[in-house]
Coordinates of C-alpha atoms in Angstrom, one line a residue:
M19 CA -46.3 27.4 -12.7
D20 CA -42.6 27.8 -11.6
P21 CA -40.2 25.1 -12.7
P22 CA -38.9 22.8 -10.0
P23 CA -35.7 24.0 -8.2
A24 CA -32.5 22.5 -9.6
P25 CA -31.2 19.8 -7.6
P26 CA -28.1 20.5 -5.3
P27 CA -24.7 19.7 -6.6
P28 CA -23.2 16.3 -5.5
P29 CA -20.9 16.5 -2.4
H30 CA -17.4 17.5 -3.2
V31 CA -14.7 15.6 -1.7
I32 CA -10.9 16.6 -1.9
I33 CA -8.6 13.7 -1.7
F34 CA -5.0 14.4 -0.6
P35 CA -2.4 11.6 -0.6
L36 CA 1.3 11.5 0.2
A37 CA 3.2 11.9 -3.1
A38 CA 4.4 8.1 -3.1
Q39 CA 3.1 5.2 -5.4
G40 CA 1.7 3.1 -2.7
H41 CA -0.2 6.0 -1.1
V42 CA -1.5 7.4 -4.5
N43 CA -2.4 4.0 -5.8
S44 CA -4.8 3.1 -3.0
M45 CA -6.3 6.7 -2.6
L46 CA -6.8 7.0 -6.4
K47 CA -8.7 3.6 -6.2
L48 CA -10.9 5.1 -3.4
A49 CA -11.2 8.2 -5.6
E50 CA -12.8 6.3 -8.4
I51 CA -15.1 4.4 -6.2
L52 CA -16.4 7.5 -4.8
A53 CA -16.8 9.2 -8.4
L54 CA -18.6 6.1 -9.5
S55 CA -21.0 6.7 -6.6
G56 CA -21.8 10.1 -8.0
L57 CA -19.6 12.3 -5.7
R58 CA -17.7 15.2 -7.2
I59 CA -13.9 14.6 -6.6
T60 CA -10.8 16.7 -6.6
F61 CA -7.6 14.7 -6.3
I62 CA -4.4 16.6 -5.3
N63 CA -1.4 15.0 -7.1
S64 CA 2.2 16.1 -7.3
E65 CA 3.3 17.2 -10.7
H66 CA 6.0 14.4 -10.8
I67 CA 3.7 11.6 -10.0
H68 CA 0.9 12.9 -12.3
R69 CA 3.4 13.0 -15.2
R70 CA 4.4 9.5 -14.7
L71 CA 0.8 8.5 -14.4
L72 CA 0.0 10.1 -17.6
Q73 CA 3.0 8.4 -19.3
H74 CA 2.4 4.8 -17.9
A75 CA -1.2 4.5 -16.8
D76 CA -4.5 5.2 -18.5
I77 CA -5.8 7.8 -16.0
Q78 CA -6.8 10.3 -18.5
A79 CA -9.2 8.0 -20.3
R80 CA -10.3 6.2 -17.1
F81 CA -11.3 9.4 -15.3
A82 CA -12.7 11.2 -18.4
A83 CA -15.7 8.9 -17.8
Y84 CA -16.4 10.9 -14.5
P85 CA -17.4 14.4 -15.5
D86 CA -17.2 15.7 -11.8
F87 CA -13.7 14.3 -11.3
R88 CA -10.6 16.5 -11.7
F89 CA -6.9 16.5 -10.7
K90 CA -5.3 19.4 -9.0
I91 CA -1.6 19.4 -9.6
I92 CA 1.0 20.8 -7.1
S93 CA 4.8 20.7 -6.7
D94 CA 6.5 18.4 -4.4
G95 CA 9.2 20.9 -3.7
F96 CA 11.7 19.5 -6.3
P97 CA 12.2 20.7 -10.0
I98 CA 10.4 18.4 -12.4
D99 CA 13.7 16.9 -13.7
H100 CA 15.2 16.3 -10.2
P101 CA 16.1 12.6 -9.6
R102 CA 13.8 11.2 -6.9
A103 CA 15.3 8.7 -4.5
G104 CA 13.0 5.9 -3.3
D105 CA 12.4 7.7 0.0
H106 CA 11.9 11.2 -1.6
A107 CA 8.4 11.4 0.0
L108 CA 10.0 11.6 3.3
T109 CA 11.9 14.8 2.4
T110 CA 8.8 16.7 1.1
F111 CA 6.8 16.8 4.3
N112 CA 7.9 20.3 5.3
Y113 CA 7.5 21.7 1.8
V114 CA 4.1 20.2 1.3
K115 CA 2.9 21.4 4.8
S116 CA 4.1 24.9 3.9
I117 CA 1.9 25.2 0.8
T118 CA -1.3 23.2 2.2
K119 CA -3.0 26.0 4.0
Q120 CA -3.0 28.2 0.9
L121 CA -3.9 25.3 -1.3
L122 CA -7.0 24.5 0.8
E123 CA -8.1 28.0 1.1
E124 CA -8.0 28.2 -2.7
L125 CA -9.9 25.0 -3.1
V126 CA -12.6 26.0 -0.6
S127 CA -13.2 29.4 -1.8
A128 CA -13.8 28.3 -5.4
P129 CA -17.5 29.5 -5.8
D130 CA -18.5 26.7 -8.4
R131 CA -17.3 23.7 -6.2
P132 CA -18.2 24.2 -2.6
V133 CA -16.2 21.6 -0.5
T134 CA -18.0 19.0 1.7
C135 CA -15.0 17.3 3.2
I136 CA -11.3 16.3 2.7
I137 CA -10.1 12.7 2.8
A138 CA -6.4 13.3 3.8
D139 CA -3.6 10.8 4.0
G140 CA -3.2 10.0 7.5
I141 CA 0.5 10.8 7.4
L142 CA -0.4 14.4 6.5
N143 CA -2.4 15.2 9.5
F144 CA -1.5 18.8 9.6
T145 CA -4.3 19.1 7.1
I146 CA -6.7 18.6 10.0
D147 CA -5.7 21.9 11.5
F148 CA -5.6 23.9 8.4
A149 CA -9.1 22.4 7.3
G150 CA -10.5 23.1 10.8
D151 CA -9.7 26.8 10.4
L152 CA -11.8 26.7 7.2
G153 CA -14.6 24.8 8.8
V154 CA -14.1 21.7 6.6
P155 CA -14.4 18.2 8.2
V156 CA -11.3 15.9 7.5
I157 CA -11.6 12.1 7.2
A158 CA -8.1 10.4 7.6
F159 CA -7.1 7.5 5.4
R160 CA -4.1 5.4 6.5
T161 CA -2.8 3.4 3.6
I162 CA -0.9 0.9 5.9
S163 CA -2.4 -2.2 7.7
A164 CA -4.6 -1.7 10.6
S165 CA -2.1 -3.6 12.5
C166 CA 0.7 -1.2 11.8
F167 CA -1.5 1.8 12.4
W168 CA -2.4 0.4 15.9
T169 CA 1.3 -0.3 16.7
C170 CA 2.2 3.2 15.7
F171 CA -0.6 4.5 17.9
C172 CA 0.8 2.5 20.8
I173 CA 4.4 3.9 20.4
P174 CA 4.1 6.1 23.6
R175 CA 2.9 3.1 25.4
M176 CA 5.8 1.1 24.1
I177 CA 8.2 3.8 25.3
E178 CA 6.6 3.9 28.7
S179 CA 6.7 0.2 29.3
G180 CA 10.4 0.0 28.2
D181 CA 9.7 -2.0 25.0
L182 CA 11.4 1.0 23.2
P183 CA 14.1 1.7 22.4
I184 CA 15.4 -1.5 21.0
K185 CA 18.7 -2.4 22.7
G186 CA 20.8 -3.5 19.7
H187 CA 20.9 -6.8 17.8
R188 CA 20.6 -9.1 20.9
D189 CA 17.1 -7.5 21.6
M190 CA 15.5 -8.2 18.1
D191 CA 13.7 -11.3 19.1
R192 CA 12.4 -10.0 22.4
D193 CA 8.6 -10.1 22.6
V194 CA 6.7 -6.8 22.5
T195 CA 4.0 -7.1 25.2
S196 CA 2.7 -3.4 25.3
V197 CA 0.5 -3.4 22.2
P198 CA -2.9 -4.6 23.3
G199 CA -4.5 -7.2 21.0
M200 CA -1.1 -8.1 19.4
E201 CA 0.8 -9.5 22.6
D202 CA 1.3 -12.9 20.9
I203 CA 2.4 -11.6 17.5
L204 CA 5.0 -8.9 17.8
R205 CA 8.8 -9.0 18.6
C206 CA 11.1 -6.0 18.3
R207 CA 12.0 -7.4 14.9
D208 CA 8.6 -7.0 13.7
L209 CA 7.9 -3.4 14.7
P210 CA 7.9 -0.8 11.8
S211 CA 11.4 0.0 10.6
F212 CA 11.5 3.6 12.0
C213 CA 11.2 1.9 15.5
R214 CA 14.7 0.5 15.1
V215 CA 16.4 3.4 16.7
A216 CA 18.4 3.8 20.0
D217 CA 17.6 7.6 20.1
L218 CA 13.8 8.1 20.8
S219 CA 14.2 11.7 19.6
D220 CA 14.8 10.4 16.0
W221 CA 13.0 12.5 13.6
N222 CA 11.1 9.6 11.7
L223 CA 9.9 8.0 14.9
Q224 CA 8.7 11.4 16.3
Y225 CA 7.0 12.4 13.1
V226 CA 5.1 9.0 12.6
T227 CA 4.1 9.1 16.3
T228 CA 2.8 12.6 16.1
Q229 CA 0.9 12.2 12.9
T230 CA -0.7 9.0 14.1
L231 CA -1.8 10.4 17.4
R232 CA -3.1 13.5 15.6
T233 CA -5.5 11.3 13.8
T234 CA -7.9 11.5 16.7
G235 CA -8.7 15.0 15.6
A236 CA -10.2 13.7 12.3
R237 CA -14.0 13.2 11.9
A238 CA -13.4 9.6 11.0
L239 CA -10.8 7.0 9.9
I240 CA -10.6 4.9 6.7
L241 CA -8.4 1.7 6.6
N242 CA -7.8 -0.3 3.5
T243 CA -8.4 -3.7 5.1
F244 CA -11.3 -5.9 6.1
D245 CA -12.8 -7.0 9.4
Q246 CA -12.0 -10.7 9.0
L247 CA -8.3 -10.0 8.1
E248 CA -7.2 -7.9 11.2
G249 CA -9.8 -8.4 13.8
P250 CA -7.5 -8.0 17.0
A251 CA -6.1 -4.7 15.8
L252 CA -9.5 -3.4 14.6
S253 CA -11.1 -4.1 18.0
Q254 CA -8.6 -2.0 19.7
I255 CA -8.7 0.8 17.0
R256 CA -12.5 1.1 17.4
T257 CA -12.1 2.0 21.2
H258 CA -10.3 5.2 20.0
F259 CA -12.0 5.7 16.6
P260 CA -15.6 4.7 16.8
N261 CA -16.3 6.1 13.3
L262 CA -14.1 3.7 11.4
Y263 CA -14.4 2.6 7.9
T264 CA -12.9 -0.6 6.9
I265 CA -13.4 -0.7 3.1
G266 CA -10.7 -2.9 1.8
P267 CA -9.2 -4.5 -0.2
L268 CA -9.7 -1.5 -2.4
H269 CA -8.4 -2.9 -5.6
S270 CA -11.1 -5.8 -5.2
H271 CA -13.8 -3.5 -3.9
L272 CA -13.4 -1.2 -7.0
K273 CA -13.8 -4.1 -9.4
S274 CA -16.9 -5.3 -7.5
R275 CA -18.4 -1.8 -7.6
L276 CA -17.7 -1.4 -11.4
S277 CA -19.0 -4.9 -12.3
S278 CA -22.3 -4.3 -10.4
S279 CA -22.8 -0.8 -11.7
S280 CA -25.3 -0.1 -14.5
P281 CA -24.5 -0.6 -18.1
S282 CA -24.1 3.1 -18.6
S283 CA -21.3 3.2 -16.0
P284 CA -17.6 3.0 -17.0
P285 CA -16.5 -0.6 -17.9
S286 CA -14.5 -2.7 -15.4
S287 CA -11.0 -1.8 -15.1
S288 CA -7.8 -3.6 -13.9
A289 CA -5.7 -0.4 -14.0
S290 CA -2.7 -0.4 -11.5
N291 CA -2.1 3.3 -11.4
S292 CA 1.5 2.3 -12.1
L293 CA 4.5 4.9 -12.3
W294 CA 6.5 2.4 -14.3
E295 CA 6.1 1.2 -17.9
V296 CA 4.4 -2.2 -17.8
D297 CA 6.1 -5.0 -19.7
R298 CA 3.3 -7.4 -20.7
S299 CA 5.6 -9.9 -22.4
C300 CA 5.6 -11.6 -19.0
I301 CA 2.1 -12.6 -19.5
A302 CA 2.8 -14.4 -22.7
W303 CA 5.7 -16.1 -20.9
L304 CA 3.4 -17.1 -18.1
D305 CA 0.8 -18.6 -20.6
K306 CA 3.5 -21.0 -21.6
Q307 CA 4.3 -22.3 -18.1
P308 CA 2.6 -25.3 -16.3
P309 CA -0.2 -24.5 -13.7
K310 CA 1.2 -23.4 -10.3
S311 CA 4.8 -23.7 -11.4
V312 CA 6.2 -20.2 -11.1
V313 CA 7.2 -17.9 -8.0
Y314 CA 6.6 -14.3 -8.9
V315 CA 9.3 -12.1 -7.4
S316 CA 8.8 -8.3 -7.0
F317 CA 10.0 -5.9 -4.2
G318 CA 7.7 -3.0 -5.2
S319 CA 8.4 0.6 -6.3
I320 CA 10.9 1.7 -3.8
T321 CA 13.0 -1.3 -2.5
T322 CA 16.6 -1.3 -3.7
L323 CA 19.0 -4.3 -3.7
N324 CA 22.7 -3.9 -2.9
R325 CA 25.1 -6.2 -4.8
H326 CA 25.1 -8.9 -2.0
D327 CA 21.4 -9.2 -1.8
F328 CA 21.0 -9.1 -5.5
T329 CA 23.6 -12.1 -5.9
E330 CA 22.0 -14.1 -3.1
F331 CA 18.5 -13.8 -4.7
W332 CA 19.9 -14.8 -7.9
Y333 CA 21.4 -18.0 -6.5
G334 CA 18.7 -18.8 -4.3
L335 CA 16.1 -18.6 -7.1
V336 CA 18.3 -20.6 -9.5
N337 CA 19.2 -23.2 -7.0
S338 CA 15.6 -23.8 -6.1
G339 CA 15.1 -25.3 -9.6
R340 CA 11.7 -23.4 -9.7
R341 CA 10.4 -21.3 -12.6
F342 CA 10.5 -17.6 -11.6
L343 CA 9.2 -14.2 -12.9
W344 CA 11.3 -11.5 -11.5
V345 CA 10.5 -7.7 -11.5
L346 CA 13.8 -5.7 -11.5
R347 CA 13.2 -1.9 -12.0
S348 CA 15.8 0.1 -13.7
D349 CA 16.7 1.7 -10.3
S350 CA 16.5 -1.6 -8.4
L351 CA 20.3 -2.1 -8.5
P352 CA 23.5 -0.2 -8.0
E353 CA 25.2 0.5 -11.1
G354 CA 27.2 -2.3 -12.5
S355 CA 25.5 -5.0 -10.5
S356 CA 23.7 -6.6 -13.5
G357 CA 27.0 -7.1 -15.1
A358 CA 28.3 -9.0 -12.1
V359 CA 25.8 -12.0 -12.5
P360 CA 27.8 -15.1 -13.1
E361 CA 27.2 -16.6 -16.6
E362 CA 25.8 -20.0 -15.2
L363 CA 23.1 -18.0 -13.5
R364 CA 22.1 -16.1 -16.6
E365 CA 22.0 -19.6 -18.5
A366 CA 19.8 -21.0 -15.8
A367 CA 17.4 -18.0 -15.8
A368 CA 17.1 -18.0 -19.5
E369 CA 15.9 -21.7 -19.3
R370 CA 13.3 -21.3 -16.5
G371 CA 13.0 -17.5 -15.7
C372 CA 11.6 -14.4 -17.0
I373 CA 13.0 -10.9 -15.9
V374 CA 11.0 -7.7 -16.7
G375 CA 11.2 -4.0 -15.5
W376 CA 7.8 -3.9 -14.4
A377 CA 4.7 -6.3 -14.5
P378 CA 1.0 -5.9 -14.4
Q379 CA 0.9 -7.3 -10.9
E380 CA -2.8 -7.8 -10.2
E381 CA -3.1 -9.8 -13.3
V382 CA 0.1 -11.7 -12.7
L383 CA -0.9 -12.8 -9.3
H384 CA -4.2 -14.1 -10.7
H385 CA -2.6 -16.1 -13.4
G386 CA -2.9 -19.8 -13.2
A387 CA 0.8 -20.4 -13.6
I388 CA 1.8 -18.5 -10.4
A389 CA 2.2 -20.6 -7.2
A390 CA 3.7 -18.0 -4.8
F391 CA 4.8 -14.6 -4.4
L392 CA 8.3 -13.5 -3.1
T393 CA 7.5 -9.9 -2.0
H394 CA 8.7 -6.9 0.0
S395 CA 5.4 -7.1 2.0
G396 CA 4.2 -3.6 1.0
W397 CA 0.5 -3.4 2.1
N398 CA -0.9 -3.0 -1.3
S399 CA 1.2 -6.1 -2.6
T400 CA 0.1 -8.0 0.4
L401 CA -3.7 -7.3 -0.1
E402 CA -3.3 -8.2 -3.9
S403 CA -1.7 -11.4 -2.9
V404 CA -4.3 -12.2 -0.4
V405 CA -7.1 -11.6 -2.9
A406 CA -5.4 -13.8 -5.4
G407 CA -5.0 -16.6 -2.9
K408 CA -1.3 -16.9 -3.2
P409 CA 1.1 -17.8 -0.4
M410 CA 4.0 -15.4 0.2
V411 CA 7.6 -15.5 1.0
C412 CA 8.3 -12.1 2.7
W413 CA 11.4 -10.1 2.6
P414 CA 10.4 -6.7 4.1
F415 CA 12.5 -3.5 3.3
F416 CA 11.3 -0.6 5.5
A417 CA 8.2 1.1 7.2
D418 CA 5.2 -1.0 7.7
Q419 CA 6.6 -4.0 5.7
Q420 CA 8.3 -5.7 8.8
L421 CA 5.0 -5.9 10.6
N422 CA 3.1 -6.9 7.5
S423 CA 5.5 -9.9 7.0
R424 CA 4.8 -11.1 10.6
L425 CA 1.0 -11.1 9.9
V426 CA 1.6 -13.3 6.9
S427 CA 3.7 -15.9 8.6
H428 CA 2.6 -15.8 12.2
A429 CA -1.0 -14.5 12.2
W430 CA -2.4 -15.9 8.9
K431 CA -0.1 -18.8 8.4
A432 CA -0.1 -18.0 4.7
G433 CA 3.6 -17.9 4.1
L434 CA 7.2 -17.5 5.4
D435 CA 9.0 -14.5 6.8
M436 CA 12.6 -13.9 5.7
K437 CA 13.2 -10.6 7.3
D438 CA 16.6 -9.4 8.1
V439 CA 18.1 -12.3 6.2
C440 CA 19.4 -12.4 2.6
D441 CA 21.1 -15.7 2.1
R442 CA 20.8 -18.1 -1.0
E443 CA 20.2 -21.2 1.1
V444 CA 17.3 -19.4 3.0
V445 CA 15.8 -18.2 -0.4
E446 CA 16.1 -21.7 -1.9
R447 CA 14.6 -23.4 1.1
M448 CA 11.6 -21.0 1.6
V449 CA 10.7 -21.1 -2.1
N450 CA 10.8 -24.8 -2.1
E451 CA 8.7 -25.0 1.2
V452 CA 5.8 -22.7 -0.2
M453 CA 5.9 -24.4 -3.6
G454 CA 6.8 -27.9 -2.6
E455 CA 6.6 -29.7 0.8
R456 CA 4.3 -27.4 2.5
K457 CA 2.3 -26.2 -0.5
E458 CA -0.9 -27.7 0.6
E459 CA -0.8 -26.1 4.0
F460 CA 0.1 -22.6 2.7
A461 CA -2.4 -22.8 -0.3
A462 CA -5.2 -23.8 2.0
A463 CA -4.5 -20.8 4.3
A464 CA -4.2 -18.4 1.3
G465 CA -7.2 -19.8 -0.2
D466 CA -9.3 -19.0 2.9
L467 CA -7.9 -15.5 3.0
A468 CA -9.0 -15.0 -0.5
R469 CA -12.5 -16.2 0.1
R470 CA -12.7 -13.8 3.1
A471 CA -11.5 -11.0 1.1
R472 CA -14.0 -11.6 -1.8
D473 CA -16.9 -11.9 0.6
A474 CA -16.0 -8.5 2.3
A475 CA -15.8 -6.6 -0.9
S476 CA -18.9 -8.1 -2.5
E477 CA -22.3 -6.8 -2.4
G478 CA -23.5 -7.3 1.2
G479 CA -20.0 -7.7 2.6
S480 CA -18.6 -5.9 5.5
S481 CA -16.4 -3.6 3.4
W482 CA -19.2 -3.0 0.9
D483 CA -21.5 -2.0 3.7
N484 CA -18.9 0.2 5.3
L485 CA -18.3 2.0 2.1
D486 CA -22.1 2.7 1.6
R487 CA -22.1 4.1 5.1
L488 CA -19.1 6.3 4.4
I489 CA -20.8 7.7 1.3
E490 CA -24.0 8.2 3.1
D491 CA -22.1 10.0 5.9
I492 CA -20.5 12.3 3.2
R493 CA -23.8 13.1 1.6
S494 CA -25.2 14.2 5.0
M495 CA -22.5 16.8 5.5
K496 CA -23.1 20.4 4.6
P497 CA -20.8 21.8 2.0
T498 CA -18.6 24.8 2.9
S499 CA -19.8 27.9 1.0

């Protein structure tokens, strides 16, 4: 009697993020979820980011638990020792595009790992054309909010209606009425930062618009959000992308999947995929603080502070009288700024502040001593605060952050928006509002968001079901031989 035929290999998914921490972080979490579900994964990573992950995160040990997971390392166009500016990812597009076709041909032609599909960063949508030539379907993953994606999709409509270009500072508080579903939310000030141009031929504006519209050529669209968080934008997106997977918040979803997996599966993980060395001394400091007494301050992995902004935040935090935990990266400040801090501020900070180079953010936000989050409103940070149920004071820096901060303050009522202002009195007032006179109001709104996020990412929730649908759809695809 002949032995039964060997089972077919699991579907093989290539995951291709933009080489920037926020993009790699969320797409690496999706990669782990898919690996946990038994899919074969190849994760394309830049050499620069991969080295930093090996240095500061536990990716080797974590992904060793998945025998069908591997990294494919590529150059981002710079020598490995080249200093990367915060926006260096924006300068690598042309180089990455130039190597993508050959890279995909190499991966698809490997006889031992036939490719089922590619999940590509939605800002690298030239992948759609190259993969199409090879007969491989592409699923686009936008790592920004659904509201920001939809707003970018509507840029041609905004231009046609006259909402763009913005006509100088006097125009910033004008309502934007040409983005369906968001007419009561957006002002010019709340549009993504690359919309703040007088010249509509600006490269960044044109690139983002082109890549966003090109998403319609993908087989499907993944968004790191959940249905009850961004309903109006998602309703509009579905009219253009009927095959839409809302599977967020991914960091919460990953933990749910890990905790519900079988005992033989990898243990639960709180890894942050950080490119910076985490200073855990802040957790010991938080353990000594009273409940809900600390404002956590972090402006993410890219934001830089000039001397004026740095000084205003110092005064505002100290003058608020609140305890604070402040993340200041080694490259957050211009040279010499730290030495410009007046002695009285240093003394006050020593009494009720803690400053670290990088913190384990998910763990910090869930700590009982944290009452609020002063944030740059990056989408990953925003979702982490939503899941932790912490109100926010928002000081957006660039890209989608201007719009995210508007969602927090105007759509969700879960915090305050300080965009385009950096003044010590405003910092002091807003910190005291979210931690003092209006704390119950903001805490209630933030708590409701946290409950909805937990429900979405738990078994039977909308994001859980959407992820199951995504996995089944991938399993139904025929691999490219």
